CSV table of C-alpha atoms and ligand atoms in Angstrom, one decimal:
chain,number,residue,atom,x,y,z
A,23,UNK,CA,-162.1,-63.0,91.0
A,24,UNK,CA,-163.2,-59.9,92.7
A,25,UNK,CA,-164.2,-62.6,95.6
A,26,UNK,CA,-161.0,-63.2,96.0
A,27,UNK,CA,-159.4,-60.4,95.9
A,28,UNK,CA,-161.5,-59.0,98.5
A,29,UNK,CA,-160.6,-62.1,100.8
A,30,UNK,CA,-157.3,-61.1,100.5
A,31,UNK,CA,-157.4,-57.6,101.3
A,32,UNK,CA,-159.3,-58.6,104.4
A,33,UNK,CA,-156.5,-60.3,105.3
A,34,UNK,CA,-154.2,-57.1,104.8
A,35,UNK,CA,-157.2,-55.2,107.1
A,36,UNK,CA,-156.4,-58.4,109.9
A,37,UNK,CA,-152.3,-57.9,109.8
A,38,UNK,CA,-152.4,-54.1,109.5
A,39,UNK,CA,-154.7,-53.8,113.0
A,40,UNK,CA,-151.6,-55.4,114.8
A,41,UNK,CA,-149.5,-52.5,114.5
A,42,UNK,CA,-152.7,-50.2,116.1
A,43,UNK,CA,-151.0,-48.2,118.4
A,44,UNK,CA,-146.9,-48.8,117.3
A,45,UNK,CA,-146.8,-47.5,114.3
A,46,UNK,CA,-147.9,-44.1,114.4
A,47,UNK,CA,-147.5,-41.2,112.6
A,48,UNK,CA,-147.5,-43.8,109.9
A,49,UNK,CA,-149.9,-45.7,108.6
A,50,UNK,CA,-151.4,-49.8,109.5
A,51,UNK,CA,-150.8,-51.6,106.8
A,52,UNK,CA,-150.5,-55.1,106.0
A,53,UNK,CA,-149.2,-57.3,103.1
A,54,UNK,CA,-150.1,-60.8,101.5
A,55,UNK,CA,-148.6,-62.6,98.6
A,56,UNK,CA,-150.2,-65.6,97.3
A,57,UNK,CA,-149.5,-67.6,94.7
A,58,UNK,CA,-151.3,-70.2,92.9
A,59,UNK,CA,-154.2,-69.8,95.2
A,60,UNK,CA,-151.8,-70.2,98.5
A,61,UNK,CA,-150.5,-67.7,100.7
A,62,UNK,CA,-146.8,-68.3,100.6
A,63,UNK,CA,-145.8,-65.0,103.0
A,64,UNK,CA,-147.5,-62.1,104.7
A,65,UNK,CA,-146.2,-59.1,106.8
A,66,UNK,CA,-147.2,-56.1,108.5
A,67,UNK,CA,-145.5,-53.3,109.7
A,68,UNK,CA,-144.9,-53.9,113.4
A,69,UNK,CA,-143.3,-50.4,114.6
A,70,UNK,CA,-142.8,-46.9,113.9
A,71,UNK,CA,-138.9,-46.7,112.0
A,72,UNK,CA,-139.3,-50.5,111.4
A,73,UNK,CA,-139.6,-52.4,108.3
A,74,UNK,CA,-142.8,-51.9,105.8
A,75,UNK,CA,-145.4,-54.4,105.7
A,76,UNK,CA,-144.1,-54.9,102.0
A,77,UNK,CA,-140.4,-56.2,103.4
A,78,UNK,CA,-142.0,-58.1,106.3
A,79,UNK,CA,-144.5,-60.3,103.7
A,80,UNK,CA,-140.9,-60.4,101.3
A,81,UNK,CA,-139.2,-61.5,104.0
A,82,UNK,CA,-141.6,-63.9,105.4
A,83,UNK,CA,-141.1,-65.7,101.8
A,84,UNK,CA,-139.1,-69.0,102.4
A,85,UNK,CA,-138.0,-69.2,98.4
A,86,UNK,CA,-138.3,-65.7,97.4
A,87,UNK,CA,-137.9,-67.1,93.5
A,88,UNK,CA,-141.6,-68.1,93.9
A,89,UNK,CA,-142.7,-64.1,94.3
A,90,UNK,CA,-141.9,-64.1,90.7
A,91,UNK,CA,-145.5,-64.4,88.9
A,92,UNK,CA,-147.3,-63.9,92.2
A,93,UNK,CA,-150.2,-61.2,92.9
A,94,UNK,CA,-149.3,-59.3,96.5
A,95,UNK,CA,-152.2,-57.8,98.7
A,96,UNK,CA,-151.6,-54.6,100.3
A,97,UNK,CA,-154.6,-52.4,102.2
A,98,UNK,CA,-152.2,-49.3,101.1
A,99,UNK,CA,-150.1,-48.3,97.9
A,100,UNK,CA,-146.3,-48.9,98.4
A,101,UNK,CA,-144.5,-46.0,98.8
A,102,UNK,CA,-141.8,-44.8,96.3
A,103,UNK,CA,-139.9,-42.6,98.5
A,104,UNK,CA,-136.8,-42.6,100.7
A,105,UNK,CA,-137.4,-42.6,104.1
A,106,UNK,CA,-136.9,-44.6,107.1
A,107,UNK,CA,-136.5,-47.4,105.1
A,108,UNK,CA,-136.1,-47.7,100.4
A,109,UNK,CA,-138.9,-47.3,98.2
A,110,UNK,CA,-141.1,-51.0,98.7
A,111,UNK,CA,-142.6,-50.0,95.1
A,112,UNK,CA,-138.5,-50.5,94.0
A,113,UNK,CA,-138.2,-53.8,96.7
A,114,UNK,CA,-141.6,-55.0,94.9
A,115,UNK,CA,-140.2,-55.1,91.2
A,116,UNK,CA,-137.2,-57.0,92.2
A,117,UNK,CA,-139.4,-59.8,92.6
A,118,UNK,CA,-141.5,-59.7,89.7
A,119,UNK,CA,-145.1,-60.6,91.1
A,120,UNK,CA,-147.6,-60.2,88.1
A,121,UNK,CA,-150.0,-58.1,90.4
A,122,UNK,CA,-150.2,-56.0,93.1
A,123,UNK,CA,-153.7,-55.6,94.5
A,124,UNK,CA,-154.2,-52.6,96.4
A,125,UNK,CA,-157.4,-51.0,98.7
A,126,UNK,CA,-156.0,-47.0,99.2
A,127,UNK,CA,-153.9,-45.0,97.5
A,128,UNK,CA,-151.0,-43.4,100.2
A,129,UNK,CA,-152.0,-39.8,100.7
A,130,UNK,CA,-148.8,-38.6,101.9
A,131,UNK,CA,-147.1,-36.4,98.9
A,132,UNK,CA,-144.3,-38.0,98.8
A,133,UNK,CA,-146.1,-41.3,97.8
A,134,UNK,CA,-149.8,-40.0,96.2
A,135,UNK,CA,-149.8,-42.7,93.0
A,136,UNK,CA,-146.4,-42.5,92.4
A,137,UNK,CA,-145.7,-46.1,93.6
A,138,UNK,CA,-148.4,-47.1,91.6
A,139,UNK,CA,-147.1,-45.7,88.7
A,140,UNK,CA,-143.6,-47.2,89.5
A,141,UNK,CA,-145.0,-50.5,89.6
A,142,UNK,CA,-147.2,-50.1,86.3
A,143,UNK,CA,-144.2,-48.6,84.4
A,144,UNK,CA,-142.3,-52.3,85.2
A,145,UNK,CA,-145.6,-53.7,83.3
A,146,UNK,CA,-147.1,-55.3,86.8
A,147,UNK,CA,-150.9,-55.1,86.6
A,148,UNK,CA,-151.9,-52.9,89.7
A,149,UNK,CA,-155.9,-53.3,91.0
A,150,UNK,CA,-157.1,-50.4,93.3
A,151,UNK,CA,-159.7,-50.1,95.4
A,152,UNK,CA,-160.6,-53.3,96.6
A,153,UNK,CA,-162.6,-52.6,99.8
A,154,UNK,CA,-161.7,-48.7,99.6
A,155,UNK,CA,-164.0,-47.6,102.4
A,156,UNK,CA,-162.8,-50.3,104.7
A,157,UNK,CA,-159.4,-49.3,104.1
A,158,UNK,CA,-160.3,-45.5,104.7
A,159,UNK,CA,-162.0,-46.7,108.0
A,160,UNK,CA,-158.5,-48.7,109.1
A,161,UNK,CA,-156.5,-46.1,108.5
A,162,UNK,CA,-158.8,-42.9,109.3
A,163,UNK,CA,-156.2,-41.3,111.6
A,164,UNK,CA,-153.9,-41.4,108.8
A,165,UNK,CA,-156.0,-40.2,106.2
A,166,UNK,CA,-157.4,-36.8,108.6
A,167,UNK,CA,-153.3,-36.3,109.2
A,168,UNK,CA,-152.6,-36.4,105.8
A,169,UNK,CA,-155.5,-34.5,104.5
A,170,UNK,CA,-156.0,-31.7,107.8
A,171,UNK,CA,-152.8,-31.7,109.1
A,172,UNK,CA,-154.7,-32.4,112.5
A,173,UNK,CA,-154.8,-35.0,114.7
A,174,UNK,CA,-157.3,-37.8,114.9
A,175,UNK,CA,-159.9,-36.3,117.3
A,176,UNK,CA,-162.0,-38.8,119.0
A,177,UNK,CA,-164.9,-38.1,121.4
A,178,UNK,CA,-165.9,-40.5,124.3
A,179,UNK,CA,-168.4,-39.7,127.2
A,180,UNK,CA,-170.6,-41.9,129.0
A,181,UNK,CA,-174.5,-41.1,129.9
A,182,UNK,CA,-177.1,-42.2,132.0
A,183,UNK,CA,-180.2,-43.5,130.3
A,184,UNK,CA,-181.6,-40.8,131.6
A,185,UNK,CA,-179.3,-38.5,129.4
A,186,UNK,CA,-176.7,-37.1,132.5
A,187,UNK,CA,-173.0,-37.5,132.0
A,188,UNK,CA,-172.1,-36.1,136.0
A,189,UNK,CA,-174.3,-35.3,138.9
A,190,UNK,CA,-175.0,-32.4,139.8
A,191,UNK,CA,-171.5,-32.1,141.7
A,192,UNK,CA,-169.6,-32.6,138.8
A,193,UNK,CA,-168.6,-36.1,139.8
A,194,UNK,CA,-169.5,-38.6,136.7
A,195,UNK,CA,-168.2,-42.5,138.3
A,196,UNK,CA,-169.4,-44.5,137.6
A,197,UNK,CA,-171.9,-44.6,135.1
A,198,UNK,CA,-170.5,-47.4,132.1
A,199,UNK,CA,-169.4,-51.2,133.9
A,200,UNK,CA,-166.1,-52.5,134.4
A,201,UNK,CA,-166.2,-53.8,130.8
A,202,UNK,CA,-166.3,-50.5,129.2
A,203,UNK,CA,-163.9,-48.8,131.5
A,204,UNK,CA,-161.8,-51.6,130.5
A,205,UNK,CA,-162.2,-51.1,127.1
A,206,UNK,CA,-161.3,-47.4,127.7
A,207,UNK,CA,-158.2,-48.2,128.8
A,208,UNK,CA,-157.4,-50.4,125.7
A,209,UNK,CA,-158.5,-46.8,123.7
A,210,UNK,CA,-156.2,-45.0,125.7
A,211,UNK,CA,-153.0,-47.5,124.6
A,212,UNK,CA,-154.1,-46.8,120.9
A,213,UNK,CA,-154.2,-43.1,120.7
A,214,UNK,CA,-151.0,-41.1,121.0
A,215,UNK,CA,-152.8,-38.8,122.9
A,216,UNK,CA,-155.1,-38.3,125.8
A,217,UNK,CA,-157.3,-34.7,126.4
A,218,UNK,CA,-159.5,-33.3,129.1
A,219,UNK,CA,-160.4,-29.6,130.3
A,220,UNK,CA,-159.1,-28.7,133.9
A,221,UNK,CA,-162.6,-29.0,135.3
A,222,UNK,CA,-162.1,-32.9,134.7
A,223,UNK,CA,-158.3,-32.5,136.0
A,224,UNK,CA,-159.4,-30.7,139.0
A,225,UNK,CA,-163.1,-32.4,139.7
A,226,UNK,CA,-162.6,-36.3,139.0
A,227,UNK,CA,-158.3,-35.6,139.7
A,228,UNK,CA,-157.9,-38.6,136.8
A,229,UNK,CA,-154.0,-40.2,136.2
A,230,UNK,CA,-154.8,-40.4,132.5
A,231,UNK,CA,-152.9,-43.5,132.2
A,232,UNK,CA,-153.0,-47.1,130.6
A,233,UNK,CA,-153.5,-49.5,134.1
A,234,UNK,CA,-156.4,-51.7,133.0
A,235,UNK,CA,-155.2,-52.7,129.5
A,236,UNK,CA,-151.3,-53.6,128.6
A,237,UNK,CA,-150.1,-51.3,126.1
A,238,UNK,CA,-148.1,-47.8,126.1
A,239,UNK,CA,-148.9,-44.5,127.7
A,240,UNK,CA,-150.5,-41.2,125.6
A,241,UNK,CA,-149.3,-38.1,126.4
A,242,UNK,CA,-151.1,-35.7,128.4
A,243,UNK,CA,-152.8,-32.7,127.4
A,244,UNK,CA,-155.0,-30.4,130.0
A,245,UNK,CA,-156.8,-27.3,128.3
A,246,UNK,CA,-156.3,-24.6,131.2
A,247,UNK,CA,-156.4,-21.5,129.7
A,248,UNK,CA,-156.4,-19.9,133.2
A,249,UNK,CA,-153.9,-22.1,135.3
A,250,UNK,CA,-156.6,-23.2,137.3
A,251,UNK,CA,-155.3,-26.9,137.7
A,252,UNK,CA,-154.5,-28.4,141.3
A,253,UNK,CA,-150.8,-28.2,142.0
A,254,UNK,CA,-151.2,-32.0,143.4
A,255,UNK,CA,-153.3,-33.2,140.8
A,256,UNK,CA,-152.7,-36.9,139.7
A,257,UNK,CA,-152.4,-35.6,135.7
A,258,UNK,CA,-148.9,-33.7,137.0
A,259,UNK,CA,-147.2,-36.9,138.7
A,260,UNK,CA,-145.5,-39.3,137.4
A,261,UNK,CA,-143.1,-39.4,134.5
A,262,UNK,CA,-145.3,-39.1,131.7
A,263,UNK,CA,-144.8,-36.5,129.4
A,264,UNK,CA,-147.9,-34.0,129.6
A,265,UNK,CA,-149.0,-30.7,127.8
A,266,UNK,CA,-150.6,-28.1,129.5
A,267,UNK,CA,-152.2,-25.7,127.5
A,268,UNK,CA,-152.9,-22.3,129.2
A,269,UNK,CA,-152.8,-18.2,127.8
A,270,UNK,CA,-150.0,-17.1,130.2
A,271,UNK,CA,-146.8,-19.0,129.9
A,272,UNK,CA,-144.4,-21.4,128.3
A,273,UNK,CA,-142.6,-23.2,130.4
A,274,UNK,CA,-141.1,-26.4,130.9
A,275,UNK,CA,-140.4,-28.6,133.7
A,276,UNK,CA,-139.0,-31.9,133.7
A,277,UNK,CA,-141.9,-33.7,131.5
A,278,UNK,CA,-144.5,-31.0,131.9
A,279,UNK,CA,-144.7,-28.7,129.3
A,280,UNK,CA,-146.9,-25.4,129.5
A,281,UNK,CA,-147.4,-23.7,126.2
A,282,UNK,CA,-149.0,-21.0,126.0
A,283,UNK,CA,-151.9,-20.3,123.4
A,284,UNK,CA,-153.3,-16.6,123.4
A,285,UNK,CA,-156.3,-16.4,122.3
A,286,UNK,CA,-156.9,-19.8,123.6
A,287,UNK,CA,-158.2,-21.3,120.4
A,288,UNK,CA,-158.9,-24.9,119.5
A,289,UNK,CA,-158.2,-24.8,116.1
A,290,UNK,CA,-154.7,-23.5,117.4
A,291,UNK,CA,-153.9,-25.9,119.5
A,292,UNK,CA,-154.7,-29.1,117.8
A,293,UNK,CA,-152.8,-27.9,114.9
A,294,UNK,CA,-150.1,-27.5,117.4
A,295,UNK,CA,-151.0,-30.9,118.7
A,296,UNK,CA,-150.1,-32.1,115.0
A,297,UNK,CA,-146.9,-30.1,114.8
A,298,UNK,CA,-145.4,-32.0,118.5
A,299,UNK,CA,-146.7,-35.8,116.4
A,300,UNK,CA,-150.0,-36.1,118.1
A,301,UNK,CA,-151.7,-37.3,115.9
A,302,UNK,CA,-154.6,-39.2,117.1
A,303,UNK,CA,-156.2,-37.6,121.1
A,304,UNK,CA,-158.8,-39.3,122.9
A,305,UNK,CA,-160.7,-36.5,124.5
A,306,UNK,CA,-162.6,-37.9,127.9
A,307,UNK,CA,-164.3,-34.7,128.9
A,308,UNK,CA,-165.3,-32.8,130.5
A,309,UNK,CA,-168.8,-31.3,129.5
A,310,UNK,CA,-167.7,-28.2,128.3
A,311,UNK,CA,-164.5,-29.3,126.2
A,312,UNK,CA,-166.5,-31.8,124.4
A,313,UNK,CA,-169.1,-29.0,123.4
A,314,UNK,CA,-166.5,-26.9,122.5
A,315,UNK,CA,-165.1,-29.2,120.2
A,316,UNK,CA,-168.8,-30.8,119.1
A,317,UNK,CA,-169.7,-26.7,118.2
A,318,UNK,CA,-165.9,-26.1,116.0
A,319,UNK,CA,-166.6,-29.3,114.1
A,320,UNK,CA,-163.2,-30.0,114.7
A,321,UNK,CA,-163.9,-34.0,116.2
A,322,UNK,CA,-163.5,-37.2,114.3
A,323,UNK,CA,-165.3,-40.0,115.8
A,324,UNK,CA,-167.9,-40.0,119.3
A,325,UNK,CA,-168.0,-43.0,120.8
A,326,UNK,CA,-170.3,-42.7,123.4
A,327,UNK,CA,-171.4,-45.1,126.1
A,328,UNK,CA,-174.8,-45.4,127.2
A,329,UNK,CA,-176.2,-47.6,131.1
A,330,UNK,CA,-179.0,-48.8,131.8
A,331,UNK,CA,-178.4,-45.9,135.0
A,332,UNK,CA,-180.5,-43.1,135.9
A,333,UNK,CA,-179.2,-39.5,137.8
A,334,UNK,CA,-182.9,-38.3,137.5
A,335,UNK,CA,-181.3,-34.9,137.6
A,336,UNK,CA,-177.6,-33.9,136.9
A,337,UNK,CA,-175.5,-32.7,134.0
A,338,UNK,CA,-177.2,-33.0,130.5
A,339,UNK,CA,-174.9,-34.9,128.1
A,340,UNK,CA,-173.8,-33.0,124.9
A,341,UNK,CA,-176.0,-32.9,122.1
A,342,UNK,CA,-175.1,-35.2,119.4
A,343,UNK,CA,-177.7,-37.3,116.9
A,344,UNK,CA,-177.3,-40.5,117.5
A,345,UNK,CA,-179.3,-43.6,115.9
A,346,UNK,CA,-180.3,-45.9,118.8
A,347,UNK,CA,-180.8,-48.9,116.7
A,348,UNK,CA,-176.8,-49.1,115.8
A,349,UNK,CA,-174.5,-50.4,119.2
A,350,UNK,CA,-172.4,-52.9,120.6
A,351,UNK,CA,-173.2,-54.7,123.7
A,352,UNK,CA,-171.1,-54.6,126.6
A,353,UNK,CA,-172.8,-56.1,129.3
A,354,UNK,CA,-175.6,-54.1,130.8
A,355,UNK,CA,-173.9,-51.0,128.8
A,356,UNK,CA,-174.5,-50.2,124.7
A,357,UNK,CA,-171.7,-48.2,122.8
A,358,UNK,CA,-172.4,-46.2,120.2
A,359,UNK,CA,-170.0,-45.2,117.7
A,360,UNK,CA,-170.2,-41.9,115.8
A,361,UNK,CA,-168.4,-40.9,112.5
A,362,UNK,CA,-168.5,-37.6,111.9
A,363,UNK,CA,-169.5,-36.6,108.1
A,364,UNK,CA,-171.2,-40.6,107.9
B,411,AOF,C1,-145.7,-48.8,102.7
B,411,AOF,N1,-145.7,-49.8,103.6
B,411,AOF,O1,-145.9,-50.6,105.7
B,411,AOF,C2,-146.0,-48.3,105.4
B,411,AOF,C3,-146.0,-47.3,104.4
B,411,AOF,O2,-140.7,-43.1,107.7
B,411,AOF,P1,-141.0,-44.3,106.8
B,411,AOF,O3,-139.8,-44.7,105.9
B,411,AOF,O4,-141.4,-45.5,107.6
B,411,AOF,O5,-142.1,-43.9,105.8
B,411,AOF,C4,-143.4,-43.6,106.3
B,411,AOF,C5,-144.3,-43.3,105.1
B,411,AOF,O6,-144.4,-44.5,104.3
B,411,AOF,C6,-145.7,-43.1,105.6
B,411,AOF,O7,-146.0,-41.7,105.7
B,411,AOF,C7,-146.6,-43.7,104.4
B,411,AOF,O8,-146.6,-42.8,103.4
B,411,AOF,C8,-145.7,-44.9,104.0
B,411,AOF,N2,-146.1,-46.0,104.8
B,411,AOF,N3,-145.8,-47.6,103.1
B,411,AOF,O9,-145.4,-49.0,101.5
B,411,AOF,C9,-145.9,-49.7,104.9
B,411,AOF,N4,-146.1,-48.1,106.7
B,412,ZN,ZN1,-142.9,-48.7,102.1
């Protein structure tokens, strides 16, 4: 039983992971609703304002009389409140399944066990919990908006064997393959933001763009509490919209924004960050911005790649444990992910 219902779910997990990078502020989920051992229709949610997962997997159901007596799989509780689209707790119980199986519980407020409830109080059987942590994982963005009110912060350098993320100059290409960069550039199309100090702007003069990958754009953000940046720097061309955080001014200029943040504080800003609906960043450096962030606690997830390189002498890479026995291959390269608080 419990077999099954955890091959289910990890189907939810597969259909949710479609809408990585579309969907957000909201969360990925996925929907599956079998009956008599068959799937007869499945559904995720596809795009931010668009139907939920719930409706999709409904919808997907050629004779929606056979829902009746079903059990539906969903990696997150239906919600029960008005929003961009009706209550799918209320669409559910319209079609009678006889169970809803469920890994997380919705932490937004307005949801928070009140679909379950909803569901239960139409006597449907509701299971929670199936692969809990591997739901948490899925939607971890969502979970540290809900619960911080703060983005989803995640870290990514690359080192030298030898421990060196730059020479000595500052200049850090290129240290991880063609693979990883590539991979980086998938990152970038999955995060709805994108975050490094003005040292990087200035030193490596970086576009900060999706080109290797096909996928959308994050905005922006520079942390130049002095207004040190390059007026010709790549980071201010271009139409993207991009935040410039600085303790002088606010001011605004086509699709540049410049807020000001006096005292320039992290905290601050991110929370700000949250406010504007960014709410995942991938922060690419440099040294000093990543140490700032490692030493407020106030990052998510590392993922750090390590070459088979060496600078012999250069810029030490920030400080953070990391087991060696636990990577992915990418070619001559090995990533290493980091959870904070795991
Ligand atoms: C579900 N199924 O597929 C999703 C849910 O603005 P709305 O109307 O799209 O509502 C967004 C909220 O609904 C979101 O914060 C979360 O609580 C829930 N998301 N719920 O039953 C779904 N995406
Ligand atoms: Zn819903």
């Amino acid at each position: 039983m419990i077999k099954k219902h955890k091959k289910y779910i990890q189907r939810t997990f597969f259909l949710a992971k479609k809408g990585l990078g579309k969907v957000f502020p909201n969360p990925l989920v996925g929907c599956v609703i079998v009956k008599n051992n068959k799937i007869i229709g499945e559904g995720y949610h596809k795009k931010y304002g668009d139907n939920h997962a719930e409706v999709n997997a409904i919808n997907s159901v050629k004779d929606k009389k056979q829902i009746n007596g079903s059990s539906v799989y969903i990696n997150l509780e239906p919600c029960s409140h008005y929003g961009k689209t009706p209550p799918c707790a209320d669409r559910l119980i319209m079609h009678k399944p006889k169970e809803v199986i469920i890994s997380n519980i919705d932490l937004n407020p307005k949801v928070n066990g009140k679909g379950i409830k909803k569901l239960m109080a139409k006597n449907i059987k509701v299971i929670e919990g199936v692969e809990e942590n591997a739901g948490k994982i899925i939607n971890k963005r969502f979970f540290v908006n809900q619960k911080n009110k703060l983005p989803y912060i995640i870290l990514k350098w690359a080192q030298t064997q030898d421990g060196f993320i730059a020479r000595q100059n500052g200049e850090s290409k290129w240290i991880s393959n063609l693979f990883s960069r590539k991979l980086v550039h998938k990152w970038r199309s999955e995060e709805k933001g994108i975050l490094v100090g003005v040292n990087t702007a200035n030193i490596d003069n970086p576009k900060l763009n999706v080109r290797h990958w096909a996928g959308k754009n994050p905005v922006r953000i520079i942390l130049d509490p002095h207004n040190k940046l390059i007026k010709n720097q790549k980071v201010l061309k271009g139409n993207l919209s991009t935040l410039i955080y600085n303790i002088k001014h606010n001011k605004k200029t086509k699709n540049k924004y410049f807020v000001k943040t006096n005292p320039f504080n992290l905290f601050k800003i991110f929370s700000d960050l949250y406010k504007r609906g960014i709410t995942s960043v991938l922060v690419e450096g440099g040294l000093s911005t990543i140490n700032h962030i490692l030493s407020n606690n106030l990052w998510n997830e590392a993922r750090v790649f390590i070459s088979e390189k060496k600078f012999t002498r250069g810029i030490k890479a920030p400080k953070l444990k990391i087991n060696k026995n636990k990577y992915i291959t990418i070619k001559d390269d090995k990533l290493y992910i980091i959870r904070n608080g795991s």
